[in-house]
Amino acid sequence: MEDPASEGANDPGDEHELCTSVLDATVAAIGGQARPGQRRMVEAVTGAMAADDALLVQAGTGTGKSLGYLVPALVHAQHSASKVVVATATLALQNQLATKDGPSVAATLASVTGRTPTIAVLKGRANYACLVKAQEGTGSEQDTLLSGAELAEAAHASGADADTALGAEVVALREWVAEQARDHELADRDDAPAHTGRAWAQVSISARQCPGSRCPLYNECFVEMARARARAADLIITNHALLAIDAMSDRDILPEHAAVIIDEAHELTARVTGAASQELSPQQIERLSRSASDWIDDDLAVELLDVADALTGAIAEAEVGRLTNPHSTAVAAIARVRDVARKAVSALSPGSSKGGIDAARAAAQGDAREVHETAQRMADLSDADVVWVSERERFGRQLNVAPLSVAGLLRHRVIAGKAAVLTSATLTVGGSFGPMAGQLGLRREEELTDDSGVREPAADPEAVAWRGIDVGTPFDYPHQGILYTAARLPRPGREGLSDEVLAQIAELVWAAGGRTLGLFSSQRNAEAAVRHLRAELPALTVMCQGEAQLPELTRRFAADPKSSLFGTLSLWQGIDLPGETCQLVIIDRIPFPRPDDPVMQARQEAIAKAGGNGFMRIAATHAGLLLAQGAGRLIRTSEDRGVVAILDSRLVTARYGSFLRASLPAFWETKNLDVAVNALRRLRGEQ
């Protein structure tokens, strides 16, 4: 049950006292200040770990939630001699935990207990270099007095063509891999010389392509080294994707652990859905035919090309969108791909070769197995999956498959049977933990009534008991921010931004003097707003996502307070720009899922068939989380002030508007444009 006053519950005694003293000492050591929300979080997480409970913790920006879970995690790992896994969504947070916050807590705990807990980072296979692939080109490069890194730098500085620059990058990477191997260090992509994705592909390998223990360099493998370090560690830091892969795999990717902590948990279902999704394209089958050609006969190579052509024709005839007819031409073509790929897997079997393991052949067999398994899954048209045809901008159509729900996977393979803490700045939607708990497979009877009053089926008997706690925020939202909702604007349509919306955007940005982050539902809308502002307010700098790399645009935005940055989904989360850089956040419309999103459509339909309200459970919940994330870009410190302007009248006029507003920070609200404009003018010093 939701437990907003959980202090003292499930008190584990000595472990709780140790956590409190370690938190205080760590905060003092880093020059921080005590935060009530952080202390509440430590108490709640400590209790959950002692009782093997599932706990949802909403910890607002500025709470210090990293220490709020790292302290009890490391104390519990040391106290119980068991491992704890921490999984994050972003690389930035993963690095922060591994290089800053984690070591700080470990040092403090060591000063108290006399033993330093160990921390290891574990990533997916493709993040580590493969020794076999890296050594394939060794000795073939030109004789030169320059190192690979110097060659790459010279190639880029001279404006060399793409192939020359790529070759120089690969040389640099191979030299670096050899150096890491000599020093017995991990060849982690994040530590590699500057490179493109194409260059990294020349020294890395996917899990399906890897021959595993049959590899001649298995004992020197960087992935196996990383896993060995994880097995010896008290705390393992990983990401959502690897957590999902471990849950789906028959083999243990992560070491056995007694507790899991999932940060940025609002992104977990999307990340797990992505990890459990697959694609199938004609180009993929054509590449398989080429890569396998040295080990399969000509007839099978030609047969692979034939089924690739048949698949191209079948999906060209199909409608873009979901596939549901098992007798369709597209499904028949998928079945043919499955059958021919099965023959390729057999033909590429290492058992039929002489002279031991051939890494290239093993990789080709991995590709064949991936094509076969993906085609098999798609041809089945299982009720548990969504299969659809999509259109790509450059390469034409392809097939996709994704799970209808990941709740069961998360419940049984990630959460159940251990302590599980899921935390984020935004976990409540519509003022409740229920929607998020439902997505994660945490169910309870009293939360199975939706907003329309329709009673859903009885609670899942396999439900995991859970509780939720909101530890609050150090920010005074009613006094620091204003929420302006444009109640008088026309309802958004499919034609893009109306003249009335564009006029309000211009007036708000003028009042703020720039200093605006614009969050738009589409690139088309963002670009339309930028064009309008450049015409109406030529003295202000307005940048648009896509005009340069996002890190560069963000740097320019932060450097010039009078500038504005407009863009789409990647700006809604993760950007942290405190101070006068961002005093106005504009949201053009409620961010419902795209109406043509096959997975969201299928999930809504499934809930409706079960007697629930699919729109509220899927579309409104999705929109509520994104609105909370977007609005959260405004107030990043206790000194920040500003306005969030949502230019979608449905937030006020629609029945679901109150649900969405309850998902937002507790700003002071107004429907009066003049109030918002005058507040922005005062912030920039005008009377």
Coordinates of N, CA, C and O in Angstrom, one line a residue, residues 43-96:
E43 N 16.0 5.7 5.3 CA 15.2 4.9 6.2 C 14.3 3.9 5.5 O 14.2 2.7 5.8
A44 N 13.6 4.4 4.4 CA 12.7 3.5 3.7 C 13.4 2.4 2.9 O 13.0 1.3 2.9
V45 N 14.6 2.8 2.3 CA 15.3 1.8 1.5 C 15.9 0.7 2.5 O 16.0 -0.5 2.2
T46 N 16.4 1.2 3.6 CA 17.0 0.3 4.6 C 15.9 -0.7 5.0 O 16.2 -1.9 5.1
G47 N 14.7 -0.2 5.3 CA 13.7 -1.1 5.7 C 13.3 -2.1 4.6 O 13.0 -3.3 4.9
A48 N 13.2 -1.6 3.4 CA 12.9 -2.5 2.3 C 13.9 -3.6 2.1 O 13.5 -4.8 1.8
M49 N 15.2 -3.3 2.3 CA 16.2 -4.3 2.1 C 16.2 -5.3 3.2 O 16.4 -6.5 3.0
A50 N 15.9 -4.9 4.4 CA 15.8 -5.8 5.5 C 14.7 -6.8 5.4 O 14.7 -7.9 5.8
A51 N 13.6 -6.3 4.8 CA 12.3 -7.1 4.7 C 12.1 -7.8 3.4 O 11.1 -8.5 3.2
D52 N 13.1 -7.6 2.4 CA 13.0 -8.1 1.1 C 11.7 -7.6 0.4 O 11.0 -8.3 -0.3
D53 N 11.4 -6.3 0.6 CA 10.2 -5.7 0.1 C 10.4 -5.1 -1.3 O 11.6 -4.8 -1.7
A54 N 9.3 -4.8 -2.0 CA 9.4 -3.9 -3.2 C 8.9 -2.5 -2.8 O 7.9 -2.4 -2.1
L55 N 9.7 -1.5 -3.1 CA 9.5 -0.2 -2.7 C 9.6 0.8 -3.9 O 10.6 0.7 -4.6
L56 N 8.6 1.6 -4.0 CA 8.7 2.7 -5.0 C 9.0 4.0 -4.2 O 8.3 4.3 -3.3
V57 N 10.0 4.7 -4.7 CA 10.4 6.0 -4.0 C 10.4 7.1 -5.0 O 11.3 7.1 -5.9
Q58 N 9.5 8.1 -4.8 CA 9.6 9.3 -5.6 C 10.4 10.3 -4.8 O 10.1 10.7 -3.7
A59 N 11.6 10.7 -5.4 CA 12.5 11.6 -4.8 C 12.7 12.8 -5.7 O 13.4 12.6 -6.7
G60 N 12.1 13.9 -5.4 CA 12.2 15.1 -6.3 C 13.6 15.6 -6.6 O 14.6 15.3 -5.8
T61 N 13.8 16.3 -7.6 CA 15.1 16.9 -8.0 C 15.6 17.7 -6.8 O 14.9 18.4 -6.1
G62 N 16.9 17.5 -6.5 CA 17.5 18.1 -5.4 C 17.5 17.4 -4.1 O 18.1 17.8 -3.1
T63 N 16.8 16.2 -4.1 CA 16.8 15.4 -2.9 C 18.1 14.7 -2.5 O 18.4 14.5 -1.4
G64 N 18.9 14.4 -3.6 CA 20.1 13.6 -3.3 C 19.8 12.1 -3.3 O 20.3 11.4 -2.4
K65 N 19.0 11.7 -4.2 CA 18.6 10.3 -4.1 C 19.7 9.3 -4.4 O 19.6 8.1 -3.9
S66 N 20.8 9.6 -5.1 CA 21.9 8.7 -5.3 C 22.4 8.2 -4.0 O 22.6 7.0 -3.7
L67 N 22.7 9.2 -3.1 CA 23.2 8.8 -1.7 C 22.1 8.1 -0.9 O 22.3 7.2 -0.1
G68 N 20.8 8.5 -1.2 CA 19.7 7.9 -0.5 C 19.5 6.4 -0.7 O 19.0 5.8 0.1
Y69 N 20.0 5.9 -1.8 CA 20.0 4.5 -2.0 C 21.4 3.8 -1.9 O 21.5 2.6 -1.6
L70 N 22.4 4.6 -2.3 CA 23.8 4.0 -2.2 C 24.2 3.6 -0.8 O 24.8 2.6 -0.5
V71 N 23.9 4.5 0.2 CA 24.3 4.2 1.6 C 23.6 2.9 2.0 O 24.4 2.0 2.5
P72 N 22.3 2.7 2.0 CA 21.8 1.5 2.4 C 22.2 0.3 1.6 O 22.3 -0.8 2.1
A73 N 22.4 0.5 0.3 CA 22.9 -0.6 -0.6 C 24.2 -1.1 -0.1 O 24.4 -2.3 0.0
L74 N 25.2 -0.2 0.1 CA 26.5 -0.7 0.4 C 26.6 -1.2 1.9 O 27.3 -2.2 2.2
V75 N 25.8 -0.6 2.8 CA 25.7 -1.1 4.1 C 25.1 -2.5 4.1 O 25.6 -3.4 4.8
H76 N 24.0 -2.7 3.4 CA 23.3 -4.0 3.3 C 24.2 -5.1 2.7 O 24.3 -6.2 3.2
A77 N 24.9 -4.7 1.6 CA 25.8 -5.7 1.0 C 26.9 -6.1 2.0 O 27.2 -7.3 2.0
Q78 N 27.5 -5.2 2.7 CA 28.5 -5.6 3.7 C 27.9 -6.3 4.9 O 28.5 -7.3 5.4
H79 N 26.8 -5.8 5.4 CA 26.2 -6.4 6.6 C 25.7 -7.8 6.3 O 25.8 -8.7 7.2
S80 N 25.2 -8.1 5.1 CA 24.6 -9.4 4.8 C 25.4 -10.3 4.0 O 25.1 -11.4 3.7
A81 N 26.6 -9.8 3.6 CA 27.5 -10.5 2.7 C 26.8 -11.0 1.4 O 27.0 -12.1 1.0
S82 N 26.0 -10.1 0.9 CA 25.3 -10.4 -0.4 C 25.5 -9.3 -1.3 O 25.9 -8.2 -0.9
K83 N 25.2 -9.5 -2.6 CA 25.4 -8.5 -3.6 C 24.2 -7.6 -3.8 O 23.0 -8.1 -3.7
V84 N 24.4 -6.4 -4.2 CA 23.3 -5.5 -4.6 C 23.6 -5.0 -6.0 O 24.7 -4.6 -6.3
V85 N 22.6 -5.0 -6.8 CA 22.7 -4.4 -8.2 C 22.0 -3.1 -8.3 O 20.9 -3.0 -7.8
V86 N 22.6 -2.1 -8.9 CA 22.0 -0.8 -9.2 C 22.0 -0.7 -10.7 O 23.0 -0.8 -11.4
A87 N 20.8 -0.4 -11.2 CA 20.6 -0.2 -12.7 C 20.1 1.2 -13.0 O 19.2 1.7 -12.3
T88 N 20.7 1.8 -13.9 CA 20.3 3.2 -14.3 C 20.0 3.2 -15.8 O 20.3 2.3 -16.6
A89 N 19.3 4.3 -16.2 CA 18.9 4.4 -17.7 C 20.0 5.2 -18.5 O 20.2 4.9 -19.6
T90 N 20.7 6.1 -17.8 CA 21.6 6.9 -18.6 C 23.1 6.6 -18.2 O 23.4 6.3 -17.1
L91 N 23.9 6.8 -19.2 CA 25.4 6.6 -19.0 C 25.9 7.6 -18.0 O 26.8 7.3 -17.2
A92 N 25.4 8.9 -18.1 CA 25.9 9.9 -17.2 C 25.7 9.6 -15.7 O 26.6 9.7 -14.9
L93 N 24.6 9.0 -15.4 CA 24.3 8.7 -14.0 C 25.1 7.4 -13.6 O 25.7 7.3 -12.5
Q94 N 25.3 6.5 -14.5 CA 26.1 5.3 -14.3 C 27.5 5.7 -13.9 O 28.1 5.2 -13.0
N95 N 28.1 6.6 -14.7 CA 29.4 7.1 -14.5 C 29.5 7.9 -13.1 O 30.5 7.7 -12.4
Q96 N 28.5 8.7 -12.8 CA 28.5 9.4 -11.6 C 28.5 8.4 -10.4 O 29.3 8.7 -9.4

